[in-house]
Amino acid sequence: TQLLEQSPQFLSIQEGENLTVYCNSSSVFSSLQWYRQEPGEGPVLLVTVVTGGEVKKLKRLTFQFGDARKDSSLHITAAQPGDTGLYLCAGAADRGSTLGRLYFGRGTQLTVWP
Amino acid sequence: KAGVTQTPRYLIKTRGQQVTLSCSPISGHRSVSWYQQTPGQGLQFLFEYFSETQRNKGNFPGRFSGRQFSNSRSEMNVSTLELGDSALYLCASSLVSRPFNEQFFGPGTRLTVL
């Protein structure tokens, strides 16, 4: 059972389009992180959100943490081919028995065509 | 500052053999986590070590084990390999375990079991 559900699983768009990726859970997280992974490499941390309702912007990427800290979204404006990759959300649960563990969604594979 | 390094990058083994993978965390990071990534299951948590102690363990059989040394370097071992163990094994290190638990990943070890 996946604690975090990501949608969509696949996204194929043209350069210049906008897109949103969703990460949902029934569990509360103390923080939520977004990673991007390219083939054959490890995930690279993009951002960490920690406060309910928080919005963070990283150039054309906008990350939002839900008010209840159960969900998050990633919005990309004017996508470029360089944005292609697997986008993963991961949550850290604020419970003593799960310290040091991240719960990952299955990822959204984004392909941006020139 | 050097990132997380993992060795070897690629490994081919046959069923029944055992394998040891190595991970060197970012300097100063004392927490090391291991994940298995497969196309079907995504990233699955194996275990996490902090100050040479295993603090968390995922739902994997006892064939999967690990340890951490006093310099924070970590190894994981898989005994009696099965075909289903073919995966990308990722190691991640973090500076502090809470509240944010930002983890930084290595490039992974691609294990193929024949």
PDB file of N, CA and C in Angstrom, chain A residues 2 30-31 33 35 37 40-43 45 48 50 86 88 92 94 97-102 104 106, chain B residues 9 33 35 37 40-41 43-45 48 55-57 88 90 98-107:
ATOM      1  N   GLN A   2       0.636   2.128  -0.982  1.00  0.00           N
ATOM      2  CA  GLN A   2       1.389   3.353  -1.070  1.00  0.00           C
ATOM      3  C   GLN A   2       0.748   4.393  -0.158  1.00  0.00           C
ATOM      4  N   SER A  30       5.035  15.734   8.479  1.00  0.00           N
ATOM      5  CA  SER A  30       5.705  16.893   9.059  1.00  0.00           C
ATOM      6  C   SER A  30       6.392  17.709   7.981  1.00  0.00           C
ATOM      7  N   SER A  31       6.771  17.068   6.904  1.00  0.00           N
ATOM      8  CA  SER A  31       7.363  17.773   5.767  1.00  0.00           C
ATOM      9  C   SER A  31       7.139  16.939   4.518  1.00  0.00           C
ATOM     10  N   GLN A  33       8.731  16.471   0.476  1.00  0.00           N
ATOM     11  CA  GLN A  33       9.796  16.828  -0.442  1.00  0.00           C
ATOM     12  C   GLN A  33       9.454  16.395  -1.858  1.00  0.00           C
ATOM     13  N   TYR A  35      11.318  15.486  -5.533  1.00  0.00           N
ATOM     14  CA  TYR A  35      12.579  15.115  -6.170  1.00  0.00           C
ATOM     15  C   TYR A  35      12.334  14.968  -7.665  1.00  0.00           C
ATOM     16  N   GLN A  37      14.143  12.744 -10.847  1.00  0.00           N
ATOM     17  CA  GLN A  37      15.105  11.686 -11.136  1.00  0.00           C
ATOM     18  C   GLN A  37      15.226  11.486 -12.641  1.00  0.00           C
ATOM     19  N   GLY A  40      18.873   6.240 -14.711  1.00  0.00           N
ATOM     20  CA  GLY A  40      20.188   5.770 -14.280  1.00  0.00           C
ATOM     21  C   GLY A  40      20.825   6.591 -13.175  1.00  0.00           C
ATOM     22  N   GLU A  41      20.083   7.556 -12.644  1.00  0.00           N
ATOM     23  CA  GLU A  41      20.635   8.406 -11.591  1.00  0.00           C
ATOM     24  C   GLU A  41      19.747   8.376 -10.359  1.00  0.00           C
ATOM     25  N   GLY A  42      20.274   8.900  -9.255  1.00  0.00           N
ATOM     26  CA  GLY A  42      19.463   8.990  -8.048  1.00  0.00           C
ATOM     27  C   GLY A  42      18.586  10.228  -8.081  1.00  0.00           C
ATOM     28  N   PRO A  43      17.528  10.242  -7.273  1.00  0.00           N
ATOM     29  CA  PRO A  43      16.661  11.423  -7.198  1.00  0.00           C
ATOM     30  C   PRO A  43      17.429  12.633  -6.685  1.00  0.00           C
ATOM     31  N   LEU A  45      16.941  16.350  -4.929  1.00  0.00           N
ATOM     32  CA  LEU A  45      15.990  17.131  -4.153  1.00  0.00           C
ATOM     33  C   LEU A  45      15.732  18.483  -4.810  1.00  0.00           C
ATOM     34  N   THR A  48      11.696  21.354  -0.227  1.00  0.00           N
ATOM     35  CA  THR A  48      11.048  20.801   0.959  1.00  0.00           C
ATOM     36  C   THR A  48      10.010  21.815   1.435  1.00  0.00           C
ATOM     37  N   VAL A  50       7.197  22.559   4.574  1.00  0.00           N
ATOM     38  CA  VAL A  50       6.992  22.102   5.944  1.00  0.00           C
ATOM     39  C   VAL A  50       5.770  22.690   6.626  1.00  0.00           C
ATOM     40  N   LEU A  86      11.459  11.920 -13.991  1.00  0.00           N
ATOM     41  CA  LEU A  86      10.504  11.303 -13.062  1.00  0.00           C
ATOM     42  C   LEU A  86      10.419  12.206 -11.834  1.00  0.00           C
ATOM     43  N   LEU A  88       9.077  12.803  -8.121  1.00  0.00           N
ATOM     44  CA  LEU A  88       8.691  12.010  -6.961  1.00  0.00           C
ATOM     45  C   LEU A  88       8.368  12.917  -5.787  1.00  0.00           C
ATOM     46  N   ALA A  92       7.744  12.915   5.134  1.00  0.00           N
ATOM     47  CA  ALA A  92       8.371  12.516   6.390  1.00  0.00           C
ATOM     48  C   ALA A  92       7.300  12.557   7.469  1.00  0.00           C
ATOM     49  N   ASP A  94       5.995  12.558  11.247  1.00  0.00           N
ATOM     50  CA  ASP A  94       6.527  13.055  12.509  1.00  0.00           C
ATOM     51  C   ASP A  94       6.152  12.124  13.652  1.00  0.00           C
ATOM     52  N   SER A  97       8.670   6.340  15.823  1.00  0.00           N
ATOM     53  CA  SER A  97       9.054   5.039  15.292  1.00  0.00           C
ATOM     54  C   SER A  97       9.456   5.107  13.831  1.00  0.00           C
ATOM     55  N   THR A  98       9.185   6.203  13.166  1.00  0.00           N
ATOM     56  CA  THR A  98       9.485   6.276  11.734  1.00  0.00           C
ATOM     57  C   THR A  98      10.504   7.363  11.419  1.00  0.00           C
ATOM     58  N   LEU A  99      11.237   7.792  12.443  1.00  0.00           N
ATOM     59  CA  LEU A  99      12.267   8.788  12.197  1.00  0.00           C
ATOM     60  C   LEU A  99      13.239   8.285  11.160  1.00  0.00           C
ATOM     61  N   GLY A 100      13.669   9.189  10.276  1.00  0.00           N
ATOM     62  CA  GLY A 100      14.660   8.827   9.283  1.00  0.00           C
ATOM     63  C   GLY A 100      14.081   8.149   8.076  1.00  0.00           C
ATOM     64  N   ARG A 101      12.760   7.985   8.004  1.00  0.00           N
ATOM     65  CA  ARG A 101      12.163   7.290   6.883  1.00  0.00           C
ATOM     66  C   ARG A 101      11.342   8.256   6.058  1.00  0.00           C
ATOM     67  N   LEU A 102      11.467   8.147   4.740  1.00  0.00           N
ATOM     68  CA  LEU A 102      10.619   8.886   3.816  1.00  0.00           C
ATOM     69  C   LEU A 102       9.664   7.917   3.137  1.00  0.00           C
ATOM     70  N   PHE A 104       7.543   7.413  -0.181  1.00  0.00           N
ATOM     71  CA  PHE A 104       7.551   7.922  -1.545  1.00  0.00           C
ATOM     72  C   PHE A 104       6.277   7.572  -2.292  1.00  0.00           C
ATOM     73  N   ARG A 106       4.748   6.870  -6.211  1.00  0.00           N
ATOM     74  CA  ARG A 106       5.322   6.065  -7.289  1.00  0.00           C
ATOM     75  C   ARG A 106       5.890   6.938  -8.412  1.00  0.00           C
TER      76      ARG A 106
ATOM     77  N   ARG B   9      28.642   0.849  -9.310  1.00  0.00           N
ATOM     78  CA  ARG B   9      27.484   1.424  -9.990  1.00  0.00           C
ATOM     79  C   ARG B   9      26.647   0.337 -10.660  1.00  0.00           C
ATOM     80  N   SER B  33      20.107   6.081   4.731  1.00  0.00           N
ATOM     81  CA  SER B  33      18.937   5.253   4.429  1.00  0.00           C
ATOM     82  C   SER B  33      19.164   4.527   3.119  1.00  0.00           C
ATOM     83  N   TYR B  35      17.146   2.401  -0.099  1.00  0.00           N
ATOM     84  CA  TYR B  35      15.877   2.180  -0.785  1.00  0.00           C
ATOM     85  C   TYR B  35      16.113   1.247  -1.969  1.00  0.00           C
ATOM     86  N   GLN B  37      14.518   0.490  -5.698  1.00  0.00           N
ATOM     87  CA  GLN B  37      13.626   1.080  -6.697  1.00  0.00           C
ATOM     88  C   GLN B  37      13.433   0.115  -7.851  1.00  0.00           C
ATOM     89  N   GLY B  40       7.906  -1.519 -10.966  1.00  0.00           N
ATOM     90  CA  GLY B  40       6.576  -1.876 -10.493  1.00  0.00           C
ATOM     91  C   GLY B  40       6.217  -1.333  -9.130  1.00  0.00           C
ATOM     92  N   GLN B  41       7.198  -1.219  -8.253  1.00  0.00           N
ATOM     93  CA  GLN B  41       6.937  -0.828  -6.863  1.00  0.00           C
ATOM     94  C   GLN B  41       7.427   0.569  -6.503  1.00  0.00           C
ATOM     95  N   LEU B  43       9.980   3.428  -5.164  1.00  0.00           N
ATOM     96  CA  LEU B  43      11.015   3.406  -4.120  1.00  0.00           C
ATOM     97  C   LEU B  43      10.456   2.787  -2.848  1.00  0.00           C
ATOM     98  N   GLN B  44      11.084   1.715  -2.433  1.00  0.00           N
ATOM     99  CA  GLN B  44      10.679   1.025  -1.212  1.00  0.00           C
ATOM    100  C   GLN B  44      11.796   1.155  -0.184  1.00  0.00           C
ATOM    101  N   PHE B  45      11.424   1.533   1.027  1.00  0.00           N
ATOM    102  CA  PHE B  45      12.377   1.748   2.105  1.00  0.00           C
ATOM    103  C   PHE B  45      12.914   0.413   2.630  1.00  0.00           C
ATOM    104  N   GLU B  48      17.282   2.269   7.767  1.00  0.00           N
ATOM    105  CA  GLU B  48      17.974   3.519   8.050  1.00  0.00           C
ATOM    106  C   GLU B  48      18.900   3.337   9.236  1.00  0.00           C
ATOM    107  N   ARG B  55      17.771   2.165  12.985  1.00  0.00           N
ATOM    108  CA  ARG B  55      16.645   2.749  13.703  1.00  0.00           C
ATOM    109  C   ARG B  55      15.310   2.400  13.070  1.00  0.00           C
ATOM    110  N   ASN B  56      15.342   2.129  11.768  1.00  0.00           N
ATOM    111  CA  ASN B  56      14.110   1.813  11.065  1.00  0.00           C
ATOM    112  C   ASN B  56      14.376   0.704  10.085  1.00  0.00           C
ATOM    113  N   LYS B  57      13.356  -0.129   9.880  1.00  0.00           N
ATOM    114  CA  LYS B  57      13.501  -1.204   8.916  1.00  0.00           C
ATOM    115  C   LYS B  57      12.193  -1.333   8.151  1.00  0.00           C
ATOM    116  N   LEU B  88      17.354  -1.017  -8.788  1.00  0.00           N
ATOM    117  CA  LEU B  88      18.298   0.058  -8.496  1.00  0.00           C
ATOM    118  C   LEU B  88      18.278   0.268  -6.988  1.00  0.00           C
ATOM    119  N   LEU B  90      19.343   2.467  -3.917  1.00  0.00           N
ATOM    120  CA  LEU B  90      19.708   3.855  -3.660  1.00  0.00           C
ATOM    121  C   LEU B  90      20.028   4.071  -2.199  1.00  0.00           C
ATOM    122  N   ARG B  98      15.178  15.004  12.009  1.00  0.00           N
ATOM    123  CA  ARG B  98      13.909  15.715  12.146  1.00  0.00           C
ATOM    124  C   ARG B  98      14.174  17.164  12.339  1.00  0.00           C
ATOM    125  N   PRO B  99      13.273  18.062  12.007  1.00  0.00           N
ATOM    126  CA  PRO B  99      11.942  17.722  11.542  1.00  0.00           C
ATOM    127  C   PRO B  99      11.833  17.563  10.037  1.00  0.00           C
ATOM    128  N   PHE B 100      12.836  17.992   9.295  1.00  0.00           N
ATOM    129  CA  PHE B 100      12.638  18.038   7.850  1.00  0.00           C
ATOM    130  C   PHE B 100      13.066  16.762   7.131  1.00  0.00           C
ATOM    131  N   ASN B 101      14.066  16.098   7.669  1.00  0.00           N
ATOM    132  CA  ASN B 101      14.519  14.842   7.081  1.00  0.00           C
ATOM    133  C   ASN B 101      14.817  14.954   5.599  1.00  0.00           C
ATOM    134  N   GLU B 102      15.513  16.006   5.207  1.00  0.00           N
ATOM    135  CA  GLU B 102      15.899  16.140   3.810  1.00  0.00           C
ATOM    136  C   GLU B 102      16.972  15.114   3.513  1.00  0.00           C
ATOM    137  N   GLN B 103      16.715  14.305   2.516  1.00  0.00           N
ATOM    138  CA  GLN B 103      17.651  13.254   2.176  1.00  0.00           C
ATOM    139  C   GLN B 103      18.266  13.515   0.816  1.00  0.00           C
ATOM    140  N   PHE B 104      19.552  13.217   0.717  1.00  0.00           N
ATOM    141  CA  PHE B 104      20.306  13.446  -0.507  1.00  0.00           C
ATOM    142  C   PHE B 104      20.783  12.091  -1.011  1.00  0.00           C
ATOM    143  N   PHE B 105      20.446  11.824  -2.263  1.00  0.00           N
ATOM    144  CA  PHE B 105      20.659  10.500  -2.809  1.00  0.00           C
ATOM    145  C   PHE B 105      21.954  10.378  -3.602  1.00  0.00           C
ATOM    146  N   GLY B 106      22.494   9.171  -3.565  1.00  0.00           N
ATOM    147  CA  GLY B 106      23.593   8.819  -4.442  1.00  0.00           C
ATOM    148  C   GLY B 106      23.047   8.390  -5.797  1.00  0.00           C
ATOM    149  N   PRO B 107      23.940   8.037  -6.722  1.00  0.00           N
ATOM    150  CA  PRO B 107      23.515   7.660  -8.077  1.00  0.00           C
ATOM    151  C   PRO B 107      22.909   6.266  -8.152  1.00  0.00           C
TER     152      PRO B 107
END
